[in-house]
Coordinates of C-alpha atoms in Angstrom, one line a residue:
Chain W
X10 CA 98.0 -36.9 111.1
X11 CA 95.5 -34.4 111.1
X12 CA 95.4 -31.9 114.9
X13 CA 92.9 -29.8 115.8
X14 CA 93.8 -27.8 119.1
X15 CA 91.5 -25.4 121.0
X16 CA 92.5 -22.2 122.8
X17 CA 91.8 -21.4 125.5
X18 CA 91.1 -24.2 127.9
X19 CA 88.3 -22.4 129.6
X20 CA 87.4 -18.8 129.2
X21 CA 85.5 -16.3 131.8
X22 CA 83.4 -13.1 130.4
X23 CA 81.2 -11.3 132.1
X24 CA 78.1 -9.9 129.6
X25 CA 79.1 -7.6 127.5
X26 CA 82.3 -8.3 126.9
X27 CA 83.1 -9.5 123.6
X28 CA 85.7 -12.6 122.8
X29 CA 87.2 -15.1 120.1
X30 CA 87.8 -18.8 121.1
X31 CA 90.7 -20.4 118.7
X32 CA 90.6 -23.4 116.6
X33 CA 94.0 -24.3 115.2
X34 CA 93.7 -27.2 112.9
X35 CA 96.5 -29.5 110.4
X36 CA 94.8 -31.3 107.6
X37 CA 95.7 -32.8 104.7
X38 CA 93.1 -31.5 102.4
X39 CA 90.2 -30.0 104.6
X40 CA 86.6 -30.9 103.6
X41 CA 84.9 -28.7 105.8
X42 CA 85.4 -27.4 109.2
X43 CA 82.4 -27.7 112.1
X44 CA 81.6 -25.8 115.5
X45 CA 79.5 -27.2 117.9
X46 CA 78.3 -26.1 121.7
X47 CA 78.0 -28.6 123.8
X48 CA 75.5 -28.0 126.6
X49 CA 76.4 -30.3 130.1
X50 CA 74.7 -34.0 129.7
X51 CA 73.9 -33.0 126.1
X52 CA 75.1 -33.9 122.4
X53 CA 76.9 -31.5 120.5
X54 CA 74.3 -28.8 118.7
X55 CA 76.0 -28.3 115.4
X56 CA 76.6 -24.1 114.7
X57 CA 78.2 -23.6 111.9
X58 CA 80.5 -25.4 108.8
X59 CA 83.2 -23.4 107.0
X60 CA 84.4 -24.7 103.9
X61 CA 87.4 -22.9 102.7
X62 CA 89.9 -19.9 103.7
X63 CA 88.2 -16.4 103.7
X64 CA 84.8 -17.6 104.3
X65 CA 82.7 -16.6 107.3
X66 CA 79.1 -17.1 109.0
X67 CA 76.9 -15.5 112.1
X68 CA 74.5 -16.7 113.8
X69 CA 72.7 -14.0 116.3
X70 CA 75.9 -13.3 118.7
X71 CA 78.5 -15.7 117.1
X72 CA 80.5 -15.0 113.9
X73 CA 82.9 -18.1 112.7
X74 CA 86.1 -17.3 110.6
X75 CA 88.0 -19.6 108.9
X76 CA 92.0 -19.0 107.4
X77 CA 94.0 -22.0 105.7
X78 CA 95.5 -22.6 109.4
X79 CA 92.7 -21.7 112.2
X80 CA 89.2 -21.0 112.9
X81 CA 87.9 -18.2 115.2
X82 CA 84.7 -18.3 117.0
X83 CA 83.8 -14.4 117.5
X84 CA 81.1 -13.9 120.2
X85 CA 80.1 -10.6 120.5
X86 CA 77.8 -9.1 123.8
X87 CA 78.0 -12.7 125.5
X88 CA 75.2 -13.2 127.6
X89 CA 75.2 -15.9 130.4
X90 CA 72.9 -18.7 128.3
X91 CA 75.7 -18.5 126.1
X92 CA 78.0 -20.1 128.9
X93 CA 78.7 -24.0 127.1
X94 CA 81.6 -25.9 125.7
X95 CA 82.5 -25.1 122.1
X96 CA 83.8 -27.3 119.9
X97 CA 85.6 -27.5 116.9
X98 CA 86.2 -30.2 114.4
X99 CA 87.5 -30.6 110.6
X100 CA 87.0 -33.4 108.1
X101 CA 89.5 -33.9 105.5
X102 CA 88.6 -35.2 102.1
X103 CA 90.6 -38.4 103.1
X104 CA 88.3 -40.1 105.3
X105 CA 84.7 -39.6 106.8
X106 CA 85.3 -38.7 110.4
X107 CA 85.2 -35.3 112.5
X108 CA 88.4 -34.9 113.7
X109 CA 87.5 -32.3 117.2
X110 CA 89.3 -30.6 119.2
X111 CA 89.0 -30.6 123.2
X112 CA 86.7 -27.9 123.3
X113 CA 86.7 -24.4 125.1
X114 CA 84.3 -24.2 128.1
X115 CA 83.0 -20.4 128.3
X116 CA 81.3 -19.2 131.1
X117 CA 79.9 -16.2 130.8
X118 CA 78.7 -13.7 134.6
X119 CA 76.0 -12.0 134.6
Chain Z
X20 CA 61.0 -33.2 113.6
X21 CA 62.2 -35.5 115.9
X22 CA 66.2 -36.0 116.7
X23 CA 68.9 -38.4 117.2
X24 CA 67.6 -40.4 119.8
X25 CA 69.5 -42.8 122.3
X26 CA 68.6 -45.3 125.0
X27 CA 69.5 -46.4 127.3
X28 CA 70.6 -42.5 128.6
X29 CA 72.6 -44.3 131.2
X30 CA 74.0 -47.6 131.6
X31 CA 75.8 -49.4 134.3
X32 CA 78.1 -52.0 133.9
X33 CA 79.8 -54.4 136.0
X34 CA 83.3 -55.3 134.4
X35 CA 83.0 -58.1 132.1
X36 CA 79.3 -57.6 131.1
X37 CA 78.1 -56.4 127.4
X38 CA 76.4 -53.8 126.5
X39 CA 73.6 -52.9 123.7
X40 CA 73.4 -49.2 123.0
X41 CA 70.8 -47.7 120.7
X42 CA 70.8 -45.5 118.2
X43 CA 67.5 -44.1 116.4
X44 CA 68.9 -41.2 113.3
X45 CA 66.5 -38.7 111.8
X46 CA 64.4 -40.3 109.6
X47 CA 65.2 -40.4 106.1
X48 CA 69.7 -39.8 107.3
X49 CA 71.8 -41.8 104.7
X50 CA 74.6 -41.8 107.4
X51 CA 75.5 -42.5 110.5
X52 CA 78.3 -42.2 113.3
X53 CA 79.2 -43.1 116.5
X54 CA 81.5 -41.4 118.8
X55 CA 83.2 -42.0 122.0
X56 CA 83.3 -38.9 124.7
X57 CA 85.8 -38.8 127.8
X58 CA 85.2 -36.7 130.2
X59 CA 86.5 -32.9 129.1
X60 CA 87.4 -34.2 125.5
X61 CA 86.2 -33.9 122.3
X62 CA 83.9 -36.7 120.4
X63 CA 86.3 -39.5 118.8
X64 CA 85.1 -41.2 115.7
X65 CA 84.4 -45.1 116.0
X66 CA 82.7 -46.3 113.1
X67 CA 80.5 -44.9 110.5
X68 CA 77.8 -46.3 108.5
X69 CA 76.2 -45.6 104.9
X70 CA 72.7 -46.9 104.9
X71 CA 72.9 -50.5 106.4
X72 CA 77.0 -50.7 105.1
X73 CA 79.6 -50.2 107.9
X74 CA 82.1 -48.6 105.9
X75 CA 84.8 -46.8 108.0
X76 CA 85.3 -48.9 111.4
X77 CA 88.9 -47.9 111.8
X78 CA 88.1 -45.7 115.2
X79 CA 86.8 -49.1 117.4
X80 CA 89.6 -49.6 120.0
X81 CA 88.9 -53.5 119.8
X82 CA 87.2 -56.5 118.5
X83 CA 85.1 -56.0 121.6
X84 CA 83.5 -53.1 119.8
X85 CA 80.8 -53.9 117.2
X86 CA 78.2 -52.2 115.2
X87 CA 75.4 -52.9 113.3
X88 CA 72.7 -51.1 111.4
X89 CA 71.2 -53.9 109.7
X90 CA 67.9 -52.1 107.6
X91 CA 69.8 -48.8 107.2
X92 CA 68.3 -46.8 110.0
X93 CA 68.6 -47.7 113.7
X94 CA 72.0 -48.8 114.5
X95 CA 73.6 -51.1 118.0
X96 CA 76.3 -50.4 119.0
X97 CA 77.6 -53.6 121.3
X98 CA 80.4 -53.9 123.3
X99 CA 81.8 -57.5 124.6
X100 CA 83.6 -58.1 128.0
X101 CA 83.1 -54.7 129.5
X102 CA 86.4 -53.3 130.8
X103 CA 86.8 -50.0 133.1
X104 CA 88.7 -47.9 130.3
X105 CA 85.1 -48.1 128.0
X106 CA 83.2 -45.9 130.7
X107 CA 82.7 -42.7 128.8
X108 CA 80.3 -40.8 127.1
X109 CA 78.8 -42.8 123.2
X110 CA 77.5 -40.2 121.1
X111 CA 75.5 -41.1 117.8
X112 CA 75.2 -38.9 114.8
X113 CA 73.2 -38.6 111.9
X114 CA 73.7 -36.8 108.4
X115 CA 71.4 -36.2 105.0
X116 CA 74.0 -36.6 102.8
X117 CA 76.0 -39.9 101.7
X118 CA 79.2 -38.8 101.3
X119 CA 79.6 -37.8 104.8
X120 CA 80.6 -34.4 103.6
X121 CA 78.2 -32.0 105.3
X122 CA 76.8 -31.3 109.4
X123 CA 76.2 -34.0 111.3
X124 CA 73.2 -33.9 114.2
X125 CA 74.2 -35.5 117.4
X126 CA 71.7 -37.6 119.8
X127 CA 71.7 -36.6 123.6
X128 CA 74.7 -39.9 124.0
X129 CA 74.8 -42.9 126.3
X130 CA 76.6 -42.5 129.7
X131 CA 78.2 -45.9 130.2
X132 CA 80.2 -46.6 133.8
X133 CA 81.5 -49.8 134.0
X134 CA 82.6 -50.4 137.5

């Protein structure tokens, strides 16, 4: 059965200081793998989608990395309206859902 | 443009009661999904639609859980004989493509409380 667990549960930075949130995913036979933030009382605001192992994207402070067994969201500099929940989620050639995980809920002080 | 759009924002239910919730997809999306969000969780996959077909309903919990999307753009999601355990969070999405293989752009969800 495909997995997808998140690490950590919650994370605290304070600006500046940079981090990587975890995505450790079982598939059979990824299709793509998606991260989203996830504001409070919102929908999930897609970021990025990684397709296979070695391949990486940025988008202003956040860099997504993706291996043949995890993801890594890298945010560099965090300032505090980066503070949401992130979340990851694969699709496997099999079927048409997004498997996600429970998310990682980054705060970040000014 | 415009986004996935939902209505009712929030609904309240008394146990027992059913429920419409509305889905409008960017115009012109082939696909479409609907999720179910408890609290501090991740989205979990219900049903998913190609055009007006219903193709992967596998996620619905029960057969008090139905979907429609009739002309291939706005879709219902209904459920029958509300019961505490459906209070959560129903998220629509939308997606260009028809093989379901690519981003998909989620509305702002449906808060339902059933009490």
């Amino acid at each position: 059965e495909d997995q997808v667990t998140q690490s950590p549960e919650a994370l605290r930075l304070q600006e500046g200081e940079s981090s990587s949130l975890n995505c450790s995913y079982t598939v059979s036979g990824l299709r793509g793998l998606f991260w989203y933030r996830q504001d409070p009382g919102k929908g999930p605001e897609f970021l990025f989608t990684l397709y296979s192992a070695g391949e990486e994207k940025e988008k202003e402070r956040l860099k997504a990395t993706l291996t043949k067994k995890e993801s890594f969201l890298h945010i560099t500099a965090p300032k505090p309206e980066d503070s949401a929940t992130y979340l990851c989620a694969v699709q496997a050639y099999s079927n048409n859902d997004m498997r996600f995980g429970a998310g990682t809920r980054l705060t970040v002080k000014p | 443009g415009a986004g996935v759009s939902q209505s009712p924002r929030y609904k309240v239910a008394k146990r027992g009661q059913d429920v419409a919730l509305r889905c409008d997809p960017i115009s012109g999306h082939v696909s479409l999904f609907w999720y179910q969000q408890a609290l501090g969780q991740g989205p979990e996959f219900l049903t998913y639609f190609q055009n007006e077909a219903q193709l992967d309903k596998s996620g619905l919990p029960s057969d008090r859980f139905f979907a429609e999307r009739p002309e291939g753009s706005v879709s219902t999601l209904k459920i029958q004989r509300t019961q505490q355990e459906d209070s959560a969070v129903y998220l629509c999405a939308s997606s260009s493509t028809s093989g379901a293989t690519y981003e998909q752009y989620f509305g702002p969800g449906t808060r339902l409380t059933v009490t």
